[in-house]
Amino acid sequence: MDDRAEPKRAAGESAAREIADGMVVGLGTGSTAAAAIRYLGKRVDAGLDIEGIPTSYQSRALAHEVGIPLTGLAEATPDIAIDGADQVANGNLLKGGGAAHAREKVVDAAADRFLVVVDITKRAERLDRPVPVEVLPDARPTVAAAVERLGGEPRLRQATRKDGPVVTDNGNLVLDCAFGAVDAPAALAAALDGVPGVVAHGLFVDLADEIHVGTDDGVDVRTA
């Protein structure tokens, strides 16, 4: 059993308690966001009137399973988005471990409030994990060369239960780009945004409003 399951559940449910009747909710991807979705499903079953905007096939399927009505960005703007992160440092996030970061970034950025849900192992002094970069398939060589010029080491993410690379919900590839400790995430984010062929990267800079950190003793809620 995952020894972080309880802190993840606590963080997800803490953020989900911020949701009120009539809200449109961005539904993030990953195990901690899934805890929030399951809790929202229980609240919907008890009478809560909300609509969700999923960020991936995974979150869409879970929302259907627990009975959350769904809508889209063409019809509504999220009041609150609830999403996880692979690493959190100084209010900035590194996301993309589940290769859903392109859609997550669109929904999270569109929300009036973005609540991040993580367990305490995701908190760090600096972002230092490889940065996932979703790329158009034909642009992989040129994006990889641009990442190298920026000081990174790109590696094509390989699937674990099939031959070949990971393919995102959008039909693209993912380069995991090791830059070491990222001292200037805003500058790196801007540089990656400017590379032709990059669909989205996993640096979420100045997007989070609140971070719910699940610990063994409860949930630490901080303003980002």
PDB file of N, CA and C in Angstrom, residues 61-141:
ATOM      1  N   ALA A  61     -12.629  10.139 -17.008  1.00  0.00           N
ATOM      2  CA  ALA A  61     -13.185   8.827 -16.678  1.00  0.00           C
ATOM      3  C   ALA A  61     -13.553   8.742 -15.202  1.00  0.00           C
ATOM      4  N   LEU A  62     -12.678   9.271 -14.328  1.00  0.00           N
ATOM      5  CA  LEU A  62     -12.962   9.224 -12.895  1.00  0.00           C
ATOM      6  C   LEU A  62     -14.176  10.087 -12.554  1.00  0.00           C
ATOM      7  N   ALA A  63     -14.280  11.266 -13.182  1.00  0.00           N
ATOM      8  CA  ALA A  63     -15.431  12.133 -12.934  1.00  0.00           C
ATOM      9  C   ALA A  63     -16.725  11.442 -13.339  1.00  0.00           C
ATOM     10  N   HIS A  64     -16.719  10.768 -14.493  1.00  0.00           N
ATOM     11  CA  HIS A  64     -17.892  10.009 -14.911  1.00  0.00           C
ATOM     12  C   HIS A  64     -18.216   8.922 -13.880  1.00  0.00           C
ATOM     13  N   GLU A  65     -17.187   8.252 -13.419  1.00  0.00           N
ATOM     14  CA  GLU A  65     -17.370   7.149 -12.476  1.00  0.00           C
ATOM     15  C   GLU A  65     -18.041   7.609 -11.184  1.00  0.00           C
ATOM     16  N   VAL A  66     -17.659   8.793 -10.689  1.00  0.00           N
ATOM     17  CA  VAL A  66     -18.193   9.257  -9.401  1.00  0.00           C
ATOM     18  C   VAL A  66     -19.374  10.203  -9.558  1.00  0.00           C
ATOM     19  N   GLY A  67     -19.816  10.430 -10.802  1.00  0.00           N
ATOM     20  CA  GLY A  67     -21.055  11.165 -11.019  1.00  0.00           C
ATOM     21  C   GLY A  67     -20.962  12.673 -11.075  1.00  0.00           C
ATOM     22  N   ILE A  68     -19.782  13.227 -11.430  1.00  0.00           N
ATOM     23  CA  ILE A  68     -19.652  14.678 -11.551  1.00  0.00           C
ATOM     24  C   ILE A  68     -20.042  15.097 -12.966  1.00  0.00           C
ATOM     25  N   PRO A  69     -21.042  15.969 -13.128  1.00  0.00           N
ATOM     26  CA  PRO A  69     -21.394  16.460 -14.471  1.00  0.00           C
ATOM     27  C   PRO A  69     -20.224  17.249 -15.066  1.00  0.00           C
ATOM     28  N   LEU A  70     -20.039  17.124 -16.373  1.00  0.00           N
ATOM     29  CA  LEU A  70     -18.886  17.750 -17.012  1.00  0.00           C
ATOM     30  C   LEU A  70     -19.294  18.817 -18.012  1.00  0.00           C
ATOM     31  N   THR A  71     -18.400  19.758 -18.206  1.00  0.00           N
ATOM     32  CA  THR A  71     -18.552  20.786 -19.218  1.00  0.00           C
ATOM     33  C   THR A  71     -17.175  21.044 -19.826  1.00  0.00           C
ATOM     34  N   GLY A  72     -17.026  22.126 -20.582  1.00  0.00           N
ATOM     35  CA  GLY A  72     -15.741  22.427 -21.204  1.00  0.00           C
ATOM     36  C   GLY A  72     -15.451  23.912 -21.186  1.00  0.00           C
ATOM     37  N   LEU A  73     -14.243  24.279 -21.565  1.00  0.00           N
ATOM     38  CA  LEU A  73     -13.844  25.682 -21.550  1.00  0.00           C
ATOM     39  C   LEU A  73     -14.618  26.517 -22.555  1.00  0.00           C
ATOM     40  N   ALA A  74     -15.175  25.882 -23.576  1.00  0.00           N
ATOM     41  CA  ALA A  74     -15.979  26.635 -24.538  1.00  0.00           C
ATOM     42  C   ALA A  74     -17.300  27.081 -23.930  1.00  0.00           C
ATOM     43  N   GLU A  75     -17.720  26.382 -22.875  1.00  0.00           N
ATOM     44  CA  GLU A  75     -19.005  26.686 -22.243  1.00  0.00           C
ATOM     45  C   GLU A  75     -18.871  27.415 -20.916  1.00  0.00           C
ATOM     46  N   ALA A  76     -17.756  27.273 -20.233  1.00  0.00           N
ATOM     47  CA  ALA A  76     -17.646  27.829 -18.877  1.00  0.00           C
ATOM     48  C   ALA A  76     -16.190  28.076 -18.519  1.00  0.00           C
ATOM     49  N   THR A  77     -15.993  28.950 -17.538  1.00  0.00           N
ATOM     50  CA  THR A  77     -14.665  29.225 -16.974  1.00  0.00           C
ATOM     51  C   THR A  77     -14.606  28.647 -15.570  1.00  0.00           C
ATOM     52  N   PRO A  78     -13.529  27.949 -15.219  1.00  0.00           N
ATOM     53  CA  PRO A  78     -13.454  27.352 -13.883  1.00  0.00           C
ATOM     54  C   PRO A  78     -13.389  28.428 -12.791  1.00  0.00           C
ATOM     55  N   ASP A  79     -14.218  28.247 -11.772  1.00  0.00           N
ATOM     56  CA  ASP A  79     -14.086  29.087 -10.582  1.00  0.00           C
ATOM     57  C   ASP A  79     -12.845  28.692  -9.799  1.00  0.00           C
ATOM     58  N   ILE A  80     -12.646  27.389  -9.665  1.00  0.00           N
ATOM     59  CA  ILE A  80     -11.481  26.842  -8.961  1.00  0.00           C
ATOM     60  C   ILE A  80     -10.974  25.638  -9.747  1.00  0.00           C
ATOM     61  N   ALA A  81      -9.659  25.529  -9.886  1.00  0.00           N
ATOM     62  CA  ALA A  81      -9.036  24.316 -10.405  1.00  0.00           C
ATOM     63  C   ALA A  81      -8.282  23.644  -9.266  1.00  0.00           C
ATOM     64  N   ILE A  82      -8.400  22.331  -9.186  1.00  0.00           N
ATOM     65  CA  ILE A  82      -7.668  21.547  -8.191  1.00  0.00           C
ATOM     66  C   ILE A  82      -6.765  20.584  -8.939  1.00  0.00           C
ATOM     67  N   ASP A  83      -5.476  20.677  -8.696  1.00  0.00           N
ATOM     68  CA  ASP A  83      -4.527  19.857  -9.450  1.00  0.00           C
ATOM     69  C   ASP A  83      -3.321  19.541  -8.577  1.00  0.00           C
ATOM     70  N   GLY A  84      -2.643  18.466  -8.904  1.00  0.00           N
ATOM     71  CA  GLY A  84      -1.456  18.066  -8.167  1.00  0.00           C
ATOM     72  C   GLY A  84      -0.191  18.644  -8.771  1.00  0.00           C
ATOM     73  N   ALA A  85       0.946  18.189  -8.281  1.00  0.00           N
ATOM     74  CA  ALA A  85       2.249  18.613  -8.802  1.00  0.00           C
ATOM     75  C   ALA A  85       3.278  17.548  -8.463  1.00  0.00           C
ATOM     76  N   ASP A  86       4.315  17.486  -9.269  1.00  0.00           N
ATOM     77  CA  ASP A  86       5.407  16.551  -9.001  1.00  0.00           C
ATOM     78  C   ASP A  86       6.441  17.151  -8.062  1.00  0.00           C
ATOM     79  N   GLN A  87       6.488  18.475  -8.022  1.00  0.00           N
ATOM     80  CA  GLN A  87       7.413  19.176  -7.125  1.00  0.00           C
ATOM     81  C   GLN A  87       6.903  20.600  -6.925  1.00  0.00           C
ATOM     82  N   VAL A  88       7.070  21.115  -5.710  1.00  0.00           N
ATOM     83  CA  VAL A  88       6.646  22.474  -5.361  1.00  0.00           C
ATOM     84  C   VAL A  88       7.801  23.172  -4.663  1.00  0.00           C
ATOM     85  N   ALA A  89       8.146  24.375  -5.129  1.00  0.00           N
ATOM     86  CA  ALA A  89       9.219  25.149  -4.505  1.00  0.00           C
ATOM     87  C   ALA A  89       8.924  26.630  -4.665  1.00  0.00           C
ATOM     88  N   ASN A  90       8.863  27.345  -3.548  1.00  0.00           N
ATOM     89  CA  ASN A  90       8.650  28.798  -3.563  1.00  0.00           C
ATOM     90  C   ASN A  90       7.409  29.200  -4.353  1.00  0.00           C
ATOM     91  N   GLY A  91       6.362  28.393  -4.253  1.00  0.00           N
ATOM     92  CA  GLY A  91       5.108  28.705  -4.915  1.00  0.00           C
ATOM     93  C   GLY A  91       5.032  28.302  -6.370  1.00  0.00           C
ATOM     94  N   ASN A  92       6.153  27.863  -6.953  1.00  0.00           N
ATOM     95  CA  ASN A  92       6.165  27.409  -8.335  1.00  0.00           C
ATOM     96  C   ASN A  92       6.100  25.890  -8.382  1.00  0.00           C
ATOM     97  N   LEU A  93       5.661  25.364  -9.524  1.00  0.00           N
ATOM     98  CA  LEU A  93       5.400  23.931  -9.638  1.00  0.00           C
ATOM     99  C   LEU A  93       6.172  23.320 -10.789  1.00  0.00           C
ATOM    100  N   LEU A  94       6.445  22.028 -10.629  1.00  0.00           N
ATOM    101  CA  LEU A  94       6.902  21.209 -11.746  1.00  0.00           C
ATOM    102  C   LEU A  94       5.860  20.113 -11.920  1.00  0.00           C
ATOM    103  N   LYS A  95       5.281  20.031 -13.117  1.00  0.00           N
ATOM    104  CA  LYS A  95       4.239  19.069 -13.411  1.00  0.00           C
ATOM    105  C   LYS A  95       4.573  18.322 -14.701  1.00  0.00           C
ATOM    106  N   GLY A  96       3.811  17.281 -14.986  1.00  0.00           N
ATOM    107  CA  GLY A  96       3.987  16.562 -16.237  1.00  0.00           C
ATOM    108  C   GLY A  96       4.404  15.120 -16.081  1.00  0.00           C
ATOM    109  N   GLY A  97       4.458  14.629 -14.841  1.00  0.00           N
ATOM    110  CA  GLY A  97       4.808  13.222 -14.647  1.00  0.00           C
ATOM    111  C   GLY A  97       3.807  12.289 -15.299  1.00  0.00           C
ATOM    112  N   GLY A  98       2.559  12.734 -15.395  1.00  0.00           N
ATOM    113  CA  GLY A  98       1.532  11.946 -16.062  1.00  0.00           C
ATOM    114  C   GLY A  98       1.294  12.365 -17.499  1.00  0.00           C
ATOM    115  N   ALA A  99       2.130  13.251 -18.016  1.00  0.00           N
ATOM    116  CA  ALA A  99       2.074  13.720 -19.406  1.00  0.00           C
ATOM    117  C   ALA A  99       0.757  14.418 -19.744  1.00  0.00           C
ATOM    118  N   ALA A 100       0.108  15.015 -18.724  1.00  0.00           N
ATOM    119  CA  ALA A 100      -1.148  15.738 -18.960  1.00  0.00           C
ATOM    120  C   ALA A 100      -0.975  17.236 -18.778  1.00  0.00           C
ATOM    121  N   HIS A 101       0.262  17.714 -18.708  1.00  0.00           N
ATOM    122  CA  HIS A 101       0.502  19.093 -18.284  1.00  0.00           C
ATOM    123  C   HIS A 101       0.025  20.150 -19.284  1.00  0.00           C
ATOM    124  N   ALA A 102      -0.099  19.812 -20.559  1.00  0.00           N
ATOM    125  CA  ALA A 102      -0.571  20.809 -21.516  1.00  0.00           C
ATOM    126  C   ALA A 102      -2.015  21.200 -21.209  1.00  0.00           C
ATOM    127  N   ARG A 103      -2.882  20.214 -21.072  1.00  0.00           N
ATOM    128  CA  ARG A 103      -4.281  20.505 -20.762  1.00  0.00           C
ATOM    129  C   ARG A 103      -4.423  21.023 -19.335  1.00  0.00           C
ATOM    130  N   GLU A 104      -3.621  20.505 -18.436  1.00  0.00           N
ATOM    131  CA  GLU A 104      -3.668  21.001 -17.058  1.00  0.00           C
ATOM    132  C   GLU A 104      -3.343  22.489 -17.009  1.00  0.00           C
ATOM    133  N   LYS A 105      -2.321  22.900 -17.748  1.00  0.00           N
ATOM    134  CA  LYS A 105      -1.922  24.309 -17.705  1.00  0.00           C
ATOM    135  C   LYS A 105      -3.015  25.209 -18.254  1.00  0.00           C
ATOM    136  N   VAL A 106      -3.681  24.786 -19.309  1.00  0.00           N
ATOM    137  CA  VAL A 106      -4.762  25.593 -19.890  1.00  0.00           C
ATOM    138  C   VAL A 106      -5.891  25.775 -18.878  1.00  0.00           C
ATOM    139  N   VAL A 107      -6.310  24.674 -18.242  1.00  0.00           N
ATOM    140  CA  VAL A 107      -7.427  24.744 -17.299  1.00  0.00           C
ATOM    141  C   VAL A 107      -7.015  25.475 -16.022  1.00  0.00           C
ATOM    142  N   ASP A 108      -5.834  25.140 -15.491  1.00  0.00           N
ATOM    143  CA  ASP A 108      -5.382  25.767 -14.238  1.00  0.00           C
ATOM    144  C   ASP A 108      -5.206  27.270 -14.399  1.00  0.00           C
ATOM    145  N   ALA A 109      -4.674  27.694 -15.550  1.00  0.00           N
ATOM    146  CA  ALA A 109      -4.455  29.124 -15.782  1.00  0.00           C
ATOM    147  C   ALA A 109      -5.764  29.866 -15.997  1.00  0.00           C
ATOM    148  N   ALA A 110      -6.771  29.169 -16.507  1.00  0.00           N
ATOM    149  CA  ALA A 110      -8.057  29.812 -16.778  1.00  0.00           C
ATOM    150  C   ALA A 110      -8.882  30.019 -15.516  1.00  0.00           C
ATOM    151  N   ALA A 111      -8.580  29.255 -14.463  1.00  0.00           N
ATOM    152  CA  ALA A 111      -9.394  29.290 -13.249  1.00  0.00           C
ATOM    153  C   ALA A 111      -9.196  30.591 -12.477  1.00  0.00           C
ATOM    154  N   ASP A 112     -10.257  31.025 -11.799  1.00  0.00           N
ATOM    155  CA  ASP A 112     -10.146  32.199 -10.933  1.00  0.00           C
ATOM    156  C   ASP A 112      -9.204  31.918  -9.762  1.00  0.00           C
ATOM    157  N   ARG A 113      -9.230  30.680  -9.244  1.00  0.00           N
ATOM    158  CA  ARG A 113      -8.310  30.249  -8.183  1.00  0.00           C
ATOM    159  C   ARG A 113      -7.774  28.878  -8.542  1.00  0.00           C
ATOM    160  N   PHE A 114      -6.491  28.674  -8.322  1.00  0.00           N
ATOM    161  CA  PHE A 114      -5.836  27.401  -8.604  1.00  0.00           C
ATOM    162  C   PHE A 114      -5.294  26.853  -7.288  1.00  0.00           C
ATOM    163  N   LEU A 115      -5.875  25.738  -6.841  1.00  0.00           N
ATOM    164  CA  LEU A 115      -5.457  25.094  -5.604  1.00  0.00           C
ATOM    165  C   LEU A 115      -4.614  23.864  -5.929  1.00  0.00           C
ATOM    166  N   VAL A 116      -3.414  23.828  -5.385  1.00  0.00           N
ATOM    167  CA  VAL A 116      -2.485  22.728  -5.618  1.00  0.00           C
ATOM    168  C   VAL A 116      -2.592  21.745  -4.459  1.00  0.00           C
ATOM    169  N   VAL A 117      -2.643  20.451  -4.783  1.00  0.00           N
ATOM    170  CA  VAL A 117      -2.741  19.414  -3.754  1.00  0.00           C
ATOM    171  C   VAL A 117      -1.561  18.453  -3.906  1.00  0.00           C
ATOM    172  N   VAL A 118      -0.778  18.329  -2.833  1.00  0.00           N
ATOM    173  CA  VAL A 118       0.405  17.462  -2.841  1.00  0.00           C
ATOM    174  C   VAL A 118       0.584  16.841  -1.464  1.00  0.00           C
ATOM    175  N   ASP A 119       1.384  15.768  -1.409  1.00  0.00           N
ATOM    176  CA  ASP A 119       1.842  15.300  -0.106  1.00  0.00           C
ATOM    177  C   ASP A 119       3.213  15.921   0.164  1.00  0.00           C
ATOM    178  N   ILE A 120       3.665  15.810   1.389  1.00  0.00           N
ATOM    179  CA  ILE A 120       4.839  16.574   1.827  1.00  0.00           C
ATOM    180  C   ILE A 120       6.116  16.192   1.078  1.00  0.00           C
ATOM    181  N   THR A 121       6.165  14.994   0.475  1.00  0.00           N
ATOM    182  CA  THR A 121       7.376  14.588  -0.243  1.00  0.00           C
ATOM    183  C   THR A 121       7.589  15.416  -1.509  1.00  0.00           C
ATOM    184  N   LYS A 122       6.565  16.141  -1.953  1.00  0.00           N
ATOM    185  CA  LYS A 122       6.685  16.935  -3.184  1.00  0.00           C
ATOM    186  C   LYS A 122       7.234  18.341  -2.934  1.00  0.00           C
ATOM    187  N   ARG A 123       7.394  18.709  -1.658  1.00  0.00           N
ATOM    188  CA  ARG A 123       7.895  20.044  -1.337  1.00  0.00           C
ATOM    189  C   ARG A 123       9.421  20.040  -1.404  1.00  0.00           C
ATOM    190  N   ALA A 124      10.006  21.089  -1.995  1.00  0.00           N
ATOM    191  CA  ALA A 124      11.458  21.161  -2.178  1.00  0.00           C
ATOM    192  C   ALA A 124      11.937  22.595  -2.031  1.00  0.00           C
ATOM    193  N   GLU A 125      13.228  22.757  -1.822  1.00  0.00           N
ATOM    194  CA  GLU A 125      13.825  24.088  -1.763  1.00  0.00           C
ATOM    195  C   GLU A 125      13.895  24.723  -3.146  1.00  0.00           C
ATOM    196  N   ARG A 126      14.226  23.900  -4.147  1.00  0.00           N
ATOM    197  CA  ARG A 126      14.291  24.360  -5.533  1.00  0.00           C
ATOM    198  C   ARG A 126      13.740  23.271  -6.437  1.00  0.00           C
ATOM    199  N   LEU A 127      13.196  23.665  -7.570  1.00  0.00           N
ATOM    200  CA  LEU A 127      12.775  22.695  -8.566  1.00  0.00           C
ATOM    201  C   LEU A 127      14.018  22.095  -9.210  1.00  0.00           C
ATOM    202  N   ASP A 128      14.131  20.774  -9.145  1.00  0.00           N
ATOM    203  CA  ASP A 128      15.355  20.177  -9.692  1.00  0.00           C
ATOM    204  C   ASP A 128      15.116  18.866 -10.447  1.00  0.00           C
ATOM    205  N   ARG A 129      13.871  18.492 -10.626  1.00  0.00           N
ATOM    206  CA  ARG A 129      13.594  17.301 -11.425  1.00  0.00           C
ATOM    207  C   ARG A 129      13.591  17.670 -12.906  1.00  0.00           C
ATOM    208  N   PRO A 130      13.749  16.678 -13.799  1.00  0.00           N
ATOM    209  CA  PRO A 130      13.663  16.979 -15.230  1.00  0.00           C
ATOM    210  C   PRO A 130      12.337  17.635 -15.584  1.00  0.00           C
ATOM    211  N   VAL A 131      12.383  18.595 -16.484  1.00  0.00           N
ATOM    212  CA  VAL A 131      11.198  19.342 -16.899  1.00  0.00           C
ATOM    213  C   VAL A 131      10.552  18.631 -18.084  1.00  0.00           C
ATOM    214  N   PRO A 132       9.301  18.141 -17.929  1.00  0.00           N
ATOM    215  CA  PRO A 132       8.622  17.529 -19.066  1.00  0.00           C
ATOM    216  C   PRO A 132       8.255  18.588 -20.104  1.00  0.00           C
ATOM    217  N   VAL A 133       8.570  18.301 -21.352  1.00  0.00           N
ATOM    218  CA  VAL A 133       8.249  19.220 -22.450  1.00  0.00           C
ATOM    219  C   VAL A 133       7.473  18.440 -23.506  1.00  0.00           C
ATOM    220  N   GLU A 134       6.198  18.784 -23.694  1.00  0.00           N
ATOM    221  CA  GLU A 134       5.401  18.146 -24.730  1.00  0.00           C
ATOM    222  C   GLU A 134       5.724  18.804 -26.059  1.00  0.00           C
ATOM    223  N   VAL A 135       6.022  17.976 -27.060  1.00  0.00           N
ATOM    224  CA  VAL A 135       6.458  18.500 -28.356  1.00  0.00           C
ATOM    225  C   VAL A 135       5.669  17.860 -29.486  1.00  0.00           C
ATOM    226  N   LEU A 136       5.502  18.632 -30.565  1.00  0.00           N
ATOM    227  CA  LEU A 136       4.956  18.051 -31.786  1.00  0.00           C
ATOM    228  C   LEU A 136       5.930  16.980 -32.272  1.00  0.00           C
ATOM    229  N   PRO A 137       5.437  15.821 -32.704  1.00  0.00           N
ATOM    230  CA  PRO A 137       6.352  14.730 -33.090  1.00  0.00           C
ATOM    231  C   PRO A 137       7.412  15.132 -34.103  1.00  0.00           C
ATOM    232  N   ASP A 138       7.035  15.883 -35.135  1.00  0.00           N
ATOM    233  CA  ASP A 138       7.998  16.259 -36.163  1.00  0.00           C
ATOM    234  C   ASP A 138       9.034  17.256 -35.653  1.00  0.00           C
ATOM    235  N   ALA A 139       8.725  17.916 -34.545  1.00  0.00           N
ATOM    236  CA  ALA A 139       9.632  18.935 -34.007  1.00  0.00           C
ATOM    237  C   ALA A 139      10.599  18.379 -32.972  1.00  0.00           C
ATOM    238  N   ARG A 140      10.521  17.093 -32.692  1.00  0.00           N
ATOM    239  CA  ARG A 140      11.361  16.549 -31.615  1.00  0.00           C
ATOM    240  C   ARG A 140      12.852  16.847 -31.800  1.00  0.00           C
ATOM    241  N   PRO A 141      13.438  16.652 -32.976  1.00  0.00           N
ATOM    242  CA  PRO A 141      14.882  16.928 -33.096  1.00  0.00           C
ATOM    243  C   PRO A 141      15.240  18.390 -32.867  1.00  0.00           C
TER     244      PRO A 141
END
